[in-house]
Amino acid sequence: MTDVASGRLPIAGPADVRRAAVRLVRADGRAFTAVLVLNVLAAGAGLAGPWLLGRIVDHVRAGGGVGAVDRMALAILVCALAQLLLARWARYVGHRFGERTLARVREEFVDRTLALPASVVERAGTGDLTTRGTADVATVGTTLRDVGPELLVCVAQALFVLVAVFVLDPLLGAVGVLALTPIWWALRWYLRRARDGYLAEGAATSEVAEILAATASGARTVEVFRLAGRRVAASRDALETACNHYLRFRSLDHLLRLQWL
């Protein structure tokens, strides 16, 4: 089916997106699990360095010997090397997982598109199909390959640090939780606007692709009827609209970062 108002293909809702993401992860679950484990290990190795540095400071204050300091300094170097190797391995496994997922999504996209009635595909337009088969598919791959694991690792790191702070000083931990409250509200503020921003940007990109595809396929007709000026003006308007949506959405990103700071 298409969107009745615009003639474009329908947009999946949040529940549909979650089910599709779970299905894609399950299709290559071992690789996704390996990406998560490697990222967690790399994050753990990265956290070990500052902890060991604190131990060195405490040891020196207590009047400890040089031997222990040298051993902990060597441990910091080992942790840094381990973090580097684990992060590189995680990226390698993640990119392989992402490319396999992209191939799977593209195959499903082609199969489902070919299964649609010709009238539905024609109403949707070349631009909508092109955008969904390129930019949208690439976004899915990036989300599952990079954003998803990194988000989970960051959450795990934040929880680990928060628990460590509570163990060291409960009052300081309570202050930390209180300081995180504005971040939670900023994130909610952003998420309420992000979906509409993404959809508007995607629709504008589809319109640009549609105009370019129609102009290229009908180049002879445009030349015969001397419609080049109109097509250039239509392309310029579509590009300006797409640029405005892009800048407006990126401004939301910058506002979120400012609120985080």
Tab-separated table of C-alpha atoms in Angstrom:
chain	number	residue	atom	x	y	z
A	1	MET	CA	0.000	0.000	0.000
A	2	THR	CA	0.998	3.606	-0.384
A	3	ASP	CA	0.405	6.674	1.688
A	4	VAL	CA	-2.927	7.957	0.398
A	5	ALA	CA	-2.061	11.594	0.971
A	6	SER	CA	1.266	11.603	-0.873
A	7	GLY	CA	1.220	8.433	-2.935
A	8	ARG	CA	4.486	7.348	-1.351
A	9	LEU	CA	5.211	4.032	0.285
A	10	PRO	CA	4.115	3.851	3.939
A	11	ILE	CA	6.370	4.731	6.868
A	12	ALA	CA	6.959	2.083	9.526
A	13	GLY	CA	5.891	2.924	13.057
A	14	PRO	CA	8.139	2.622	16.124
A	15	ALA	CA	6.817	-0.855	16.965
A	16	ASP	CA	7.468	-2.076	13.415
A	17	VAL	CA	10.989	-0.664	13.538
A	18	ARG	CA	11.733	-2.450	16.810
A	19	ARG	CA	10.458	-5.766	15.479
A	20	ALA	CA	12.494	-5.375	12.283
A	21	ALA	CA	15.645	-4.512	14.262
A	22	VAL	CA	15.227	-7.554	16.503
A	23	ARG	CA	14.684	-9.753	13.472
A	24	LEU	CA	17.824	-8.460	11.751
A	25	VAL	CA	19.901	-8.935	14.894
A	26	ARG	CA	18.614	-12.483	15.370
A	27	ALA	CA	19.491	-13.303	11.772
A	28	ASP	CA	23.179	-12.751	12.636
A	29	GLY	CA	23.031	-12.946	16.406
A	30	ARG	CA	26.483	-14.431	16.985
A	31	ALA	CA	28.208	-11.591	15.136
A	32	PHE	CA	26.155	-8.935	16.935
A	33	THR	CA	26.939	-10.552	20.289
A	34	ALA	CA	30.634	-10.621	19.390
A	35	VAL	CA	30.490	-6.909	18.556
A	36	LEU	CA	28.888	-6.140	21.921
A	37	VAL	CA	31.338	-8.291	23.890
A	38	LEU	CA	34.381	-6.823	22.158
A	39	ASN	CA	33.140	-3.269	22.672
A	40	VAL	CA	32.434	-3.952	26.345
A	41	LEU	CA	35.904	-5.433	26.817
A	42	ALA	CA	37.470	-2.453	25.061
A	43	ALA	CA	35.475	-0.088	27.261
A	44	GLY	CA	36.533	-2.019	30.363
A	45	ALA	CA	40.163	-1.796	29.346
A	46	GLY	CA	39.735	1.937	28.823
A	47	LEU	CA	38.269	2.386	32.297
A	48	ALA	CA	41.069	0.401	33.901
A	49	GLY	CA	43.652	3.039	32.960
A	50	PRO	CA	42.186	5.921	35.023
A	51	TRP	CA	41.565	3.555	37.938
A	52	LEU	CA	45.196	2.426	37.913
A	53	LEU	CA	46.324	6.034	37.671
A	54	GLY	CA	44.350	6.781	40.815
A	55	ARG	CA	45.996	3.823	42.508
A	56	ILE	CA	49.405	5.238	41.597
A	57	VAL	CA	48.508	8.593	43.150
A	58	ASP	CA	47.264	6.906	46.331
A	59	HIS	CA	50.373	4.725	46.463
A	60	VAL	CA	52.714	7.700	46.110
A	61	ARG	CA	50.824	9.637	48.785
A	62	ALA	CA	51.181	6.698	51.122
A	63	GLY	CA	54.937	6.715	50.554
A	64	GLY	CA	55.054	3.484	48.546
A	65	GLY	CA	58.055	2.255	46.616
A	66	VAL	CA	58.952	2.792	42.982
A	67	GLY	CA	58.552	-0.860	42.035
A	68	ALA	CA	54.790	-0.879	42.554
A	69	VAL	CA	54.449	2.360	40.594
A	70	ASP	CA	56.387	0.857	37.694
A	71	ARG	CA	54.179	-2.227	37.697
A	72	MET	CA	50.983	-0.186	37.666
A	73	ALA	CA	52.370	2.079	34.935
A	74	LEU	CA	53.131	-1.023	32.869
A	75	ALA	CA	49.591	-2.239	33.527
A	76	ILE	CA	48.255	1.082	32.199
A	77	LEU	CA	50.232	0.588	28.985
A	78	VAL	CA	48.922	-2.972	28.658
A	79	CYS	CA	45.339	-1.777	29.166
A	80	ALA	CA	45.780	0.949	26.560
A	81	LEU	CA	47.158	-1.579	24.058
A	82	ALA	CA	44.354	-4.012	24.877
A	83	GLN	CA	41.761	-1.281	24.356
A	84	LEU	CA	43.281	-0.400	20.989
A	85	LEU	CA	43.338	-4.007	19.774
A	86	LEU	CA	39.875	-4.850	21.101
A	87	ALA	CA	38.337	-1.698	19.618
A	88	ARG	CA	39.933	-2.439	16.245
A	89	TRP	CA	38.723	-6.042	16.361
A	90	ALA	CA	35.230	-4.883	17.353
A	91	ARG	CA	35.140	-2.468	14.421
A	92	TYR	CA	36.258	-5.199	12.034
A	93	VAL	CA	33.609	-7.639	13.259
A	94	GLY	CA	31.027	-4.851	13.314
A	95	HIS	CA	31.662	-3.852	9.720
A	96	ARG	CA	31.350	-7.450	8.578
A	97	PHE	CA	28.088	-7.749	10.499
A	98	GLY	CA	26.882	-4.455	9.037
A	99	GLU	CA	27.655	-5.418	5.451
A	100	ARG	CA	25.864	-8.754	5.804
A	101	THR	CA	22.889	-6.957	7.326
A	102	LEU	CA	22.888	-4.394	4.517
A	103	ALA	CA	22.913	-7.169	1.936
A	104	ARG	CA	20.007	-8.860	3.703
A	105	VAL	CA	17.991	-5.641	3.879
A	106	ARG	CA	18.633	-4.830	0.217
A	107	GLU	CA	17.549	-8.299	-0.846
A	108	GLU	CA	14.344	-8.007	1.174
A	109	PHE	CA	13.736	-4.537	-0.241
A	110	VAL	CA	14.064	-5.774	-3.810
A	111	ASP	CA	11.874	-8.819	-3.152
A	112	ARG	CA	9.107	-6.778	-1.550
A	113	THR	CA	9.276	-4.077	-4.204
A	114	LEU	CA	8.960	-6.628	-6.992
A	115	ALA	CA	5.991	-8.187	-5.174
A	116	LEU	CA	4.085	-4.874	-5.182
A	117	PRO	CA	1.566	-4.114	-7.930
A	118	ALA	CA	3.000	-1.992	-10.724
A	119	SER	CA	0.472	0.772	-10.037
A	120	VAL	CA	1.694	1.079	-6.434
A	121	VAL	CA	5.320	1.366	-7.536
A	122	GLU	CA	4.442	3.972	-10.159
A	123	ARG	CA	2.523	6.093	-7.648
A	124	ALA	CA	5.389	5.869	-5.173
A	125	GLY	CA	7.807	7.253	-7.732
A	126	THR	CA	11.413	6.571	-8.602
A	127	GLY	CA	12.745	9.036	-6.039
A	128	ASP	CA	11.003	7.381	-3.095
A	129	LEU	CA	12.197	3.921	-4.121
A	130	THR	CA	15.735	5.164	-4.765
A	131	THR	CA	15.996	6.925	-1.404
A	132	ARG	CA	14.689	3.931	0.507
A	133	GLY	CA	17.031	1.563	-1.297
A	134	THR	CA	20.118	3.714	-0.709
A	135	ALA	CA	20.030	6.256	2.126
A	136	ASP	CA	17.501	4.425	4.308
A	137	VAL	CA	19.216	1.059	3.912
A	138	ALA	CA	22.587	2.636	4.728
A	139	THR	CA	21.070	4.197	7.856
A	140	VAL	CA	19.841	0.785	8.994
A	141	GLY	CA	23.316	-0.683	8.546
A	142	THR	CA	24.999	2.175	10.395
A	143	THR	CA	22.533	1.922	13.274
A	144	LEU	CA	22.978	-1.807	13.776
A	145	ARG	CA	26.722	-1.813	13.138
A	146	ASP	CA	27.871	1.286	15.033
A	147	VAL	CA	25.169	3.212	16.861
A	148	GLY	CA	23.484	0.281	18.604
A	149	PRO	CA	26.626	-1.295	20.128
A	150	GLU	CA	28.131	2.092	21.005
A	151	LEU	CA	24.920	3.176	22.732
A	152	LEU	CA	24.787	0.000	24.809
A	153	VAL	CA	28.469	0.301	25.718
A	154	CYS	CA	28.044	3.947	26.750
A	155	VAL	CA	25.072	3.031	28.932
A	156	ALA	CA	27.093	0.220	30.534
A	157	GLN	CA	30.025	2.585	31.149
A	158	ALA	CA	27.765	5.217	32.668
A	159	LEU	CA	26.150	2.672	35.002
A	160	PHE	CA	29.555	1.304	36.019
A	161	VAL	CA	30.890	4.767	36.820
A	162	LEU	CA	27.707	5.695	38.670
A	163	VAL	CA	27.841	2.549	40.802
A	164	ALA	CA	31.535	3.162	41.515
A	165	VAL	CA	30.784	6.715	42.633
A	166	PHE	CA	27.996	5.473	44.933
A	167	VAL	CA	30.380	2.938	46.446
A	168	LEU	CA	33.020	5.609	47.102
A	169	ASP	CA	30.651	8.340	48.299
A	170	PRO	CA	26.848	7.903	48.324
A	171	LEU	CA	26.293	11.665	48.622
A	172	LEU	CA	28.444	12.332	45.563
A	173	GLY	CA	26.552	9.589	43.727
A	174	ALA	CA	23.221	11.217	44.594
A	175	VAL	CA	24.530	14.540	43.279
A	176	GLY	CA	25.589	12.775	40.078
A	177	VAL	CA	22.114	11.299	39.586
A	178	LEU	CA	20.582	14.716	40.189
A	179	ALA	CA	22.933	16.221	37.603
A	180	LEU	CA	21.814	13.615	35.059
A	181	THR	CA	18.160	14.679	35.317
A	182	PRO	CA	18.488	17.601	32.839
A	183	ILE	CA	20.131	15.230	30.366
A	184	TRP	CA	17.130	12.908	30.588
A	185	TRP	CA	14.724	15.765	29.872
A	186	ALA	CA	16.922	17.026	27.029
A	187	LEU	CA	16.912	13.557	25.504
A	188	ARG	CA	13.127	13.324	25.743
A	189	TRP	CA	12.824	16.771	24.171
A	190	TYR	CA	15.030	15.679	21.285
A	191	LEU	CA	13.348	12.314	20.689
A	192	ARG	CA	9.905	13.932	20.470
A	193	ARG	CA	11.178	15.995	17.531
A	194	ALA	CA	13.708	13.645	15.948
A	195	ARG	CA	11.260	11.337	14.163
A	196	ASP	CA	9.432	14.179	12.421
A	197	GLY	CA	12.769	15.712	11.493
A	198	TYR	CA	14.044	12.474	9.983
A	199	LEU	CA	10.814	11.919	8.065
A	200	ALA	CA	10.780	15.449	6.684
A	201	GLU	CA	14.413	15.185	5.642
A	202	GLY	CA	13.786	11.803	3.999
A	203	ALA	CA	10.737	13.103	2.111
A	204	ALA	CA	12.705	16.084	0.842
A	205	THR	CA	15.542	13.817	-0.274
A	206	SER	CA	13.046	11.579	-2.085
A	207	GLU	CA	11.637	14.616	-3.886
A	208	VAL	CA	15.123	15.618	-5.057
A	209	ALA	CA	15.797	12.105	-6.327
A	210	GLU	CA	12.396	12.010	-8.051
A	211	ILE	CA	12.988	15.283	-9.909
A	212	LEU	CA	16.498	14.297	-10.968
A	213	ALA	CA	15.360	10.855	-12.152
A	214	ALA	CA	12.386	12.281	-14.048
A	215	THR	CA	14.537	14.958	-15.674
A	216	ALA	CA	17.197	12.448	-16.709
A	217	SER	CA	14.722	9.911	-18.110
A	218	GLY	CA	12.776	12.598	-19.962
A	219	ALA	CA	15.760	14.594	-21.175
A	220	ARG	CA	14.720	14.474	-24.824
A	221	THR	CA	11.195	15.607	-24.016
A	222	VAL	CA	12.575	18.450	-21.907
A	223	GLU	CA	14.808	19.490	-24.795
A	224	VAL	CA	12.083	19.274	-27.442
A	225	PHE	CA	9.564	21.323	-25.460
A	226	ARG	CA	12.221	23.672	-24.083
A	227	LEU	CA	11.426	22.871	-20.469
A	228	ALA	CA	14.997	23.109	-19.217
A	229	GLY	CA	14.309	26.309	-17.287
A	230	ARG	CA	11.343	24.796	-15.490
A	231	ARG	CA	13.246	21.657	-14.601
A	232	VAL	CA	16.200	23.666	-13.310
A	233	ALA	CA	13.846	25.792	-11.204
A	234	ALA	CA	12.079	22.697	-9.845
A	235	SER	CA	15.416	21.087	-9.003
A	236	ARG	CA	16.608	24.267	-7.295
A	237	ASP	CA	13.431	24.484	-5.202
A	238	ALA	CA	13.647	20.818	-4.210
A	239	LEU	CA	17.310	21.161	-3.254
A	240	GLU	CA	16.581	24.285	-1.224
A	241	THR	CA	13.769	22.509	0.625
A	242	ALA	CA	16.006	19.506	1.322
A	243	CYS	CA	18.793	21.778	2.528
A	244	ASN	CA	16.417	23.649	4.851
A	245	HIS	CA	15.158	20.399	6.363
A	246	TYR	CA	18.721	19.154	6.767
A	247	LEU	CA	19.879	22.342	8.497
A	248	ARG	CA	16.773	22.490	10.692
A	249	PHE	CA	17.263	18.916	11.822
A	250	ARG	CA	20.976	19.386	12.420
A	251	SER	CA	20.128	22.437	14.536
A	252	LEU	CA	18.163	20.070	16.805
A	253	ASP	CA	21.324	17.965	17.151
A	254	HIS	CA	23.342	21.034	18.118
A	255	LEU	CA	20.701	22.143	20.637
A	256	LEU	CA	20.783	18.699	22.218
A	257	ARG	CA	24.560	18.817	22.517
A	258	LEU	CA	24.383	22.259	24.088
A	259	GLN	CA	21.863	20.999	26.630
A	260	TRP	CA	24.155	18.066	27.408
A	261	LEU	CA	27.032	20.473	27.963
